[in-house]
Short mmCIF file of C-alpha atoms and ligand atoms in Angstrom, two decimals:
data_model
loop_
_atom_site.label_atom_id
_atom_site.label_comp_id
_atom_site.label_asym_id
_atom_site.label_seq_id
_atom_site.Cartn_x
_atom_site.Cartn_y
_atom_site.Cartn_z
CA UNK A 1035 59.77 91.16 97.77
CA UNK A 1036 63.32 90.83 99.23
CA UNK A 1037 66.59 92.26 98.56
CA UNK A 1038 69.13 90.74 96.71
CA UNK A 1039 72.52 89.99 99.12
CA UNK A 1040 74.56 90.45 95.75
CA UNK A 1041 73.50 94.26 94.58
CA UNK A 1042 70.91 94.96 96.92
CA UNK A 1043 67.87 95.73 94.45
CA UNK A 1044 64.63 94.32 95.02
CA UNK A 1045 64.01 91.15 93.93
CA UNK A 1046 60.80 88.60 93.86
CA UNK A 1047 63.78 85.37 94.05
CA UNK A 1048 65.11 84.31 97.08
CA UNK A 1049 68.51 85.47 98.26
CA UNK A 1050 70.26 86.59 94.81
CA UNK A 1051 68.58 88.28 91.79
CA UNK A 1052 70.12 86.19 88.24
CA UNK A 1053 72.66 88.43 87.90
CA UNK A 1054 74.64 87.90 91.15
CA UNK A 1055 74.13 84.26 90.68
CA UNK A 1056 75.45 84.43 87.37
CA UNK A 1057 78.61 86.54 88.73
CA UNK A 1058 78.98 85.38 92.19
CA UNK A 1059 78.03 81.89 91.46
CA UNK A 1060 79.24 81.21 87.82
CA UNK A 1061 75.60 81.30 86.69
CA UNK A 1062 75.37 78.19 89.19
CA UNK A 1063 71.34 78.15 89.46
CA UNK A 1064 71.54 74.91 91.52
CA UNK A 1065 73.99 76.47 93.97
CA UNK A 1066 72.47 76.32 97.95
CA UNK A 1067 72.59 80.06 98.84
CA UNK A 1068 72.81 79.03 102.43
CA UNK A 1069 76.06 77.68 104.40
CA UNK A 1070 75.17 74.76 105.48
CA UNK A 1071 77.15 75.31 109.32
CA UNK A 1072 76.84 78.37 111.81
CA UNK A 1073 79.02 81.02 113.24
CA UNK A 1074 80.15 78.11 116.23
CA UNK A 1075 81.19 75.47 113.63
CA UNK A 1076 82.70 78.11 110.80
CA UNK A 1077 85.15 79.13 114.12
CA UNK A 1078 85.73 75.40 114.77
CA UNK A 1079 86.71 74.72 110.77
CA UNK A 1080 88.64 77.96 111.16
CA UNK A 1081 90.88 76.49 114.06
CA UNK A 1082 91.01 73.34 111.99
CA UNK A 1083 92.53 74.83 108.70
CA UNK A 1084 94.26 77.12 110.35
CA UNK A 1085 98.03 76.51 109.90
CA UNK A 1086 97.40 75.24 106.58
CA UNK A 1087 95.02 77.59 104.99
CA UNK A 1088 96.65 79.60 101.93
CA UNK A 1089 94.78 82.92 102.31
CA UNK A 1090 96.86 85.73 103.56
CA UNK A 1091 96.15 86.61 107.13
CA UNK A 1092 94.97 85.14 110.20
CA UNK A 1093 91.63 87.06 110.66
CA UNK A 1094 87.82 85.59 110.89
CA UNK A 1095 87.29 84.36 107.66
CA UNK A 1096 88.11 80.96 105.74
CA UNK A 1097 88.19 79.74 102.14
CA UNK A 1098 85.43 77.92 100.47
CA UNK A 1099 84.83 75.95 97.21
CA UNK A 1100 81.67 74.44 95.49
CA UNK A 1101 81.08 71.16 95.47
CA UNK A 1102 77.71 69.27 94.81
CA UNK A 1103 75.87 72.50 94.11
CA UNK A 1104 77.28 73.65 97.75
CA UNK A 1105 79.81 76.13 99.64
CA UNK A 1106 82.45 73.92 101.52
CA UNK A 1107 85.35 74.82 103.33
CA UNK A 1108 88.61 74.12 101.97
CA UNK A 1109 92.14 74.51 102.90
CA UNK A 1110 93.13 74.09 99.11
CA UNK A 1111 91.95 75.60 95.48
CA UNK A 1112 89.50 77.79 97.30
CA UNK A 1113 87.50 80.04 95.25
CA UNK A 1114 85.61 82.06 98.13
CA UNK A 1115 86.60 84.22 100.69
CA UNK A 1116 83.81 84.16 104.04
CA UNK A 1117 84.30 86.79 106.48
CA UNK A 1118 81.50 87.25 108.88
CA UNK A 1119 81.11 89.25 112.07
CA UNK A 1120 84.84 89.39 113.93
CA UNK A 1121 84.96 87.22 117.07
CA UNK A 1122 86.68 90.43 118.70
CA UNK A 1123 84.95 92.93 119.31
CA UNK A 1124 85.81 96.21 117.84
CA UNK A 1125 85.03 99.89 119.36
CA UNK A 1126 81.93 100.52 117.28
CA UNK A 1127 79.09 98.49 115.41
CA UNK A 1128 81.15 95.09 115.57
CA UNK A 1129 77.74 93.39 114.28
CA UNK A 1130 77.78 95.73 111.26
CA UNK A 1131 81.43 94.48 110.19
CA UNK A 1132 80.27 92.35 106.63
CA UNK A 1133 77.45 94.51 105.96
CA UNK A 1134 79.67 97.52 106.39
CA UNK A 1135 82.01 95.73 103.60
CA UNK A 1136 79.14 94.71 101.49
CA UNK A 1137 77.82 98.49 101.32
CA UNK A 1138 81.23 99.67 100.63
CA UNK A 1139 82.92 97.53 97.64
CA UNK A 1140 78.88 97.91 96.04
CA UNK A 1141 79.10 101.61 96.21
CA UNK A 1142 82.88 101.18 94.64
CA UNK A 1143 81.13 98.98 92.00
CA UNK A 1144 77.62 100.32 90.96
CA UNK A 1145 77.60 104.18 91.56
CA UNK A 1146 81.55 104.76 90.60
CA UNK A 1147 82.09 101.99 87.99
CA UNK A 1148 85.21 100.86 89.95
CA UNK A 1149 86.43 97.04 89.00
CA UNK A 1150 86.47 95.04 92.41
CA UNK A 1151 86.34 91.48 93.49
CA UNK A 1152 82.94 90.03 93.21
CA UNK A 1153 80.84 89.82 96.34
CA UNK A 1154 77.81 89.47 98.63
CA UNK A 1155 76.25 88.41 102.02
CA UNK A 1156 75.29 84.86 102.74
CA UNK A 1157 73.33 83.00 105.03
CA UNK A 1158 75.06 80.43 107.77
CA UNK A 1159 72.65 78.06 108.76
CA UNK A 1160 71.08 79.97 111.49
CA UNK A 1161 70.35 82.87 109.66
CA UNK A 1162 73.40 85.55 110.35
CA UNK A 1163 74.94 87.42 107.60
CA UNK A 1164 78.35 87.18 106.70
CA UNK A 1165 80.42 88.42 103.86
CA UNK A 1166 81.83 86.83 101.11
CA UNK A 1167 83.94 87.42 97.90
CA UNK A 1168 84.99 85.46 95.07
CA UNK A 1169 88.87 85.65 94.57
CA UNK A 1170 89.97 86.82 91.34
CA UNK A 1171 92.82 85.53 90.98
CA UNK A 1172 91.41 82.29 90.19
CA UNK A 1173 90.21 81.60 86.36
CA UNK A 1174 89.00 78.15 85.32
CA UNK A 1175 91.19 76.78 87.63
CA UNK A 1176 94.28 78.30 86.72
CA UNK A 1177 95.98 80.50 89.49
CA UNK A 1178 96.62 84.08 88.01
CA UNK A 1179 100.38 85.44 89.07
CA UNK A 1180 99.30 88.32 91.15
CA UNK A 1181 101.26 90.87 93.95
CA UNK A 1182 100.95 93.00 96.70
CA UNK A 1183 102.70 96.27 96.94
CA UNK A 1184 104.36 94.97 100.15
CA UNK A 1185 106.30 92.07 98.04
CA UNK A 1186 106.76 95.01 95.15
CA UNK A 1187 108.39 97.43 97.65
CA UNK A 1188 109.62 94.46 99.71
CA UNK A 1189 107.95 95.52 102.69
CA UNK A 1190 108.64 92.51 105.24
CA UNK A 1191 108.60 92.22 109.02
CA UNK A 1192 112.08 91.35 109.04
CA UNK A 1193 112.95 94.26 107.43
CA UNK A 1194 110.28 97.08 108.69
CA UNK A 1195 108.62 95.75 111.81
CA UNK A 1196 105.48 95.21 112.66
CA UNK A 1197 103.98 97.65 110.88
CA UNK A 1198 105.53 96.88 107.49
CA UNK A 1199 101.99 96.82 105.93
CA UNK A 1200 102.19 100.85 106.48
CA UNK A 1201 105.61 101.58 106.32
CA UNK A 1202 104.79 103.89 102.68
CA UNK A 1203 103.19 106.13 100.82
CA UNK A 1204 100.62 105.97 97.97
CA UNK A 1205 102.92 108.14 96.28
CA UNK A 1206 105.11 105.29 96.30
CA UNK A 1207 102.95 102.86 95.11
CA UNK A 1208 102.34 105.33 92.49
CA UNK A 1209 105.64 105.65 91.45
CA UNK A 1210 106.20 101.64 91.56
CA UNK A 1211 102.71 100.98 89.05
CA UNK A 1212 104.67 103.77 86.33
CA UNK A 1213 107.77 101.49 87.10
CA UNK A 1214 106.32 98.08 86.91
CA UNK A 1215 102.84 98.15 84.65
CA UNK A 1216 102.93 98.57 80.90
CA UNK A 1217 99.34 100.25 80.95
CA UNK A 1218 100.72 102.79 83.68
CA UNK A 1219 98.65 105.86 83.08
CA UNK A 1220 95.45 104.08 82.77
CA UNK A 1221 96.43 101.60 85.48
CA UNK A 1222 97.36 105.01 87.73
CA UNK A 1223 94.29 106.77 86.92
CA UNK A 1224 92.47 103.69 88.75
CA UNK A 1225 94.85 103.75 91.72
CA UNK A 1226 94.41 107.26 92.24
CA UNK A 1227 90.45 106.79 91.67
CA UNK A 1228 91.11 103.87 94.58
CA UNK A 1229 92.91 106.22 97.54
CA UNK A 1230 90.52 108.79 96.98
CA UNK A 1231 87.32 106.57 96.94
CA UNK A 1232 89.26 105.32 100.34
CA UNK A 1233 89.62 108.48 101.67
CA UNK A 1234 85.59 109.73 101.09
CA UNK A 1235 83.82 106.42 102.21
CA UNK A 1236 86.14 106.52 105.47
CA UNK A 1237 88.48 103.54 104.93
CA UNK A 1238 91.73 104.03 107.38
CA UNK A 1239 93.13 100.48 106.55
CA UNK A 1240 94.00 100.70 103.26
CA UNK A 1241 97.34 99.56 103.36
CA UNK A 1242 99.95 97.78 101.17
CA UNK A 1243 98.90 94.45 101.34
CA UNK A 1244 94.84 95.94 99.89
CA UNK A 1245 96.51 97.03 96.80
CA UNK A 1246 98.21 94.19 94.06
CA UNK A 1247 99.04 93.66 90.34
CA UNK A 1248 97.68 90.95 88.92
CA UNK A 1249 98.14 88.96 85.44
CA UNK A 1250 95.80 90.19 82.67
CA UNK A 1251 94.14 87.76 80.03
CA UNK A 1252 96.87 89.50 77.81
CA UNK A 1253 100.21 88.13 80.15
CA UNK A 1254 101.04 91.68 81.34
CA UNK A 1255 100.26 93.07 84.42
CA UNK A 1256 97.47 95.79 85.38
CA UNK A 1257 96.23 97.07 88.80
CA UNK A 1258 93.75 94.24 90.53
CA UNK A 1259 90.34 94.72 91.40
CA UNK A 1260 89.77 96.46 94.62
CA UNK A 1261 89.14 94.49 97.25
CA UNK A 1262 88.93 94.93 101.08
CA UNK A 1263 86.69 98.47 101.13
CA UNK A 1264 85.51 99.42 104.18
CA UNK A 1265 84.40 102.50 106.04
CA UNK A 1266 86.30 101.07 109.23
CA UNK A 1267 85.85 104.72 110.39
CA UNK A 1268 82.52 103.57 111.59
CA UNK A 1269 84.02 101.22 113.78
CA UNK A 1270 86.72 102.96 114.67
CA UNK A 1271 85.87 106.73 115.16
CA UNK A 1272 89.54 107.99 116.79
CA UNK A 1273 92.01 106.21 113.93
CA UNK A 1274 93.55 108.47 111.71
CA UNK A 1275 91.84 108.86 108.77
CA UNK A 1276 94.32 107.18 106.14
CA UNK A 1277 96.23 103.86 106.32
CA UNK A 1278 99.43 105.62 104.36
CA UNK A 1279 100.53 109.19 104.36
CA UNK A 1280 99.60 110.42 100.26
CA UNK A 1281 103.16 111.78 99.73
CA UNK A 1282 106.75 111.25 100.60
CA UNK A 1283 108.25 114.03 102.54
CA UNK A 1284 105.67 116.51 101.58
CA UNK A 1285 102.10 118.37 103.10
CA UNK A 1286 100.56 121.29 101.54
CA UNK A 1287 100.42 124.19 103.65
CA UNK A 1288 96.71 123.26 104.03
CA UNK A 1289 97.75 120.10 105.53
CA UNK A 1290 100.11 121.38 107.91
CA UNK A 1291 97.32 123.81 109.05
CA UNK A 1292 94.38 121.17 109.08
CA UNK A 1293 95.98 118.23 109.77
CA UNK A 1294 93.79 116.34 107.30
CA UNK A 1295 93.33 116.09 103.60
CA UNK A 1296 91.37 118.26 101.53
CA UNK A 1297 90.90 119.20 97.72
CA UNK A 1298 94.38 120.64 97.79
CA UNK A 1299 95.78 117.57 98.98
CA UNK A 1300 94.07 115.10 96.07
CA UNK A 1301 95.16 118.06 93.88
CA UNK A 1302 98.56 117.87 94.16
CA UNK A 1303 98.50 114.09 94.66
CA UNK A 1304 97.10 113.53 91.13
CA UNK A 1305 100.18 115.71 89.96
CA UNK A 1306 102.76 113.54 91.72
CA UNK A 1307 101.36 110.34 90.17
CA UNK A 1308 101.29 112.01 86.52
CA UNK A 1309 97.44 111.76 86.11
CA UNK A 1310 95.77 114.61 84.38
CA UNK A 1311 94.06 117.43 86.00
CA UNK A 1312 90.92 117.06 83.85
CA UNK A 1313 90.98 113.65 84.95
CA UNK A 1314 91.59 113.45 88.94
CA UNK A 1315 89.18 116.79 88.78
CA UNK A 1316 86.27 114.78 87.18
CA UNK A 1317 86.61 111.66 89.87
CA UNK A 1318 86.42 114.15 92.55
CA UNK A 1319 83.31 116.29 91.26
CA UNK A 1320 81.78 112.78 90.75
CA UNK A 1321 81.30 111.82 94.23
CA UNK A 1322 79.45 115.31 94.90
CA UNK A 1323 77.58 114.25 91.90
CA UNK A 1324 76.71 110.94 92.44
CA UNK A 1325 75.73 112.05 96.31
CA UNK A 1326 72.08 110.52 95.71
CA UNK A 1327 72.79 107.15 94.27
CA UNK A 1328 74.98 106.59 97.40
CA UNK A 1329 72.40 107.34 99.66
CA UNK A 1330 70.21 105.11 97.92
CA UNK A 1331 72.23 102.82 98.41
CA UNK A 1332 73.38 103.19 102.21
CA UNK A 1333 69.50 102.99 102.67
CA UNK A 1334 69.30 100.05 100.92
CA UNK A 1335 72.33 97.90 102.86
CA UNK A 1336 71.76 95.81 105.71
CA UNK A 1337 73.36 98.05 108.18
CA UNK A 1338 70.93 98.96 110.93
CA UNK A 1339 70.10 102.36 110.85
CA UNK A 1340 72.16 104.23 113.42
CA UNK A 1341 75.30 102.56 111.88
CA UNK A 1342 73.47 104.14 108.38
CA UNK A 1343 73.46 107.44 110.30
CA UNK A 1344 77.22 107.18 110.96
CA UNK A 1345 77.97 105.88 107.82
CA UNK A 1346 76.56 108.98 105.66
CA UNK A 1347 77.82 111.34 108.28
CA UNK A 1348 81.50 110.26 107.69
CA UNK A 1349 80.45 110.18 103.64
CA UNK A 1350 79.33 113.74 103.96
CA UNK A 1351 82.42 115.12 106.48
CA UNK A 1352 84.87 113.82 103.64
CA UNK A 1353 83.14 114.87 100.76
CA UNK A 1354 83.09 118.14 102.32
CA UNK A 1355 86.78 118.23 103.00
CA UNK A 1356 87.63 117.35 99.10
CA UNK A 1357 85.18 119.97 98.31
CA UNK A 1358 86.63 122.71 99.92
ZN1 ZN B 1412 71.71 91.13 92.54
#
């Protein structure tokens, strides 16, 4: 028996169980699970394709297509994202970077039903893990019209600096997906179910450019999948504990006494974005709820298991501050 790198169950086939294959892999059965190149020659391609690569950002990862039943890396068309362990290290768990992501964006998917970009682990040749995730804004081909809320709020360098990625608020955003998407209160039940799920599983990075629109099958626009979850609170225990203040000008008294979210906080945040009480109330009650199928799950990632330990002990600090 192994585990499957797609949804982690046990599984008697090698690397993925037919599921995965069919989602990560376009029900590809012929597909070579394995990169066929290691950490040293994925950095080498990555200096290569560098200047020319179309994926936003400069970090570890590069793009990759299938061709002949196998992963290649591409500068154009790509259909994968590969991100393994970061060159650089960071202050905590650096190894435990992609299976830190993998955990995450599964617990998003199976335990809370969120939509997010397909993903998994994969092998490079010499065995090490990294993560990878299909981009969905590719379908048959076809690019799918799709932006971040730093082009909506036109959020540039020129104009805000440096940090223009976190130069808002998810009130903001909120207020742009009523402006922009046809669907809005469904569309801004899901973002609110997005910056909360951010703020329990630890994820301080969760800034403009990890939140988009994207074209629907339909030609209007809806929320994208969620994408880029990670409890980067394991690896970086001192940053504060959201990318984006939740409100413009505004903190509840509790806030001003704590200095950190609580129930209060999500409380009055759902107001601000319109979303129902009986609805915000129900996403936060479900991830007291749903406590033991995230467990399970922790146990069953590849993280080793002190970076487990920390992982459920910043899951259980936050669900105790939405709690209370
Ligand atoms: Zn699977």
């Amino acid at each position: 028996m192994s585990k499957c790198l797609g949804c982690l169950k046990e599984i008697t086939e090698n690397n993925y169980c037919s599921a995965c294959l069919r989602n990560l892999f376009d029900n590809n059965k012929n597909i070579k699970p394995i990169l066929y190149f290691d950490k040293n020659e994925f950095l080498k391609i990555r200096t290569e394709l560098a200047d020319r690569i179309s994926i936003s950002g400069v970090q570890d990862k590069i793009s990759l297509k299938i061709e002949n039943n196998e992963l290649i890396p591409t500068e154009k068309k790509g259909l994968y994202i590969l991100k393994p362990v970061s060159v650089n290290p960071v202050p905590q768990f650096t190894e435990e970077i992609p299976a830190n992501e993998h955990l995450t964006i599964q617990i998003a998917k199976q335990v809370f039903k969120m939509k997010t970009a397909e993903n998994g682990l994969i092998h490079f040749s010499d065995g090490e893990l990294a993560y990878i995730t299909k981009r969905f804004d590719r379908v048959n081909g076809n690019k799918l019209r799709q932006e971040d809320f730093c082009q909506l709020l036109n959020e540039t360098p020129e104009n805000s600096g440096k940090k223009y990625k976190y130069d808002s608020s998810y009130e903001e955003v909120g207020k742009m997906i009523h402006f922009f998407l046809a669907a809005s209160k469904i569309e801004v039940e899901k973002f609110y179910l997005q910056v909360l799920f951010n703020y329990v599983f630890g994820n301080g990075d969760a800034h403009l450019k990890n939140f988009s629109i994207i074209e629907s099958s339909y030609g209007d626009y809806i929320l994208s999948p969620a994408y880029d979850l990670i409890n980067t609170s394991v690896h970086f225990p001192n940053e504060t504990r959201m990318a984006l203040d939740l409100f413009n000008n505004f903190e509840t008294k509790s806030f001003k006494i704590n200095g950190f979210y609580k129930r209060i906080d999500f409380v009055k945040f759902a107001e601000k974005l319109r979303v129902k009480w009986d609805r915000a109330d129900r996403f936060i009650n479900d991830f007291k709820m749903k406590k033991d199928m995230v467990i399970e799950l922790i146990n069953r990632s590849f993280l080793k298991d002190n970076a487990k330990v920390r992982y459920l002990g910043i899951f259980e600090d936050r669900l105790k501050a939405i709690r209370d």
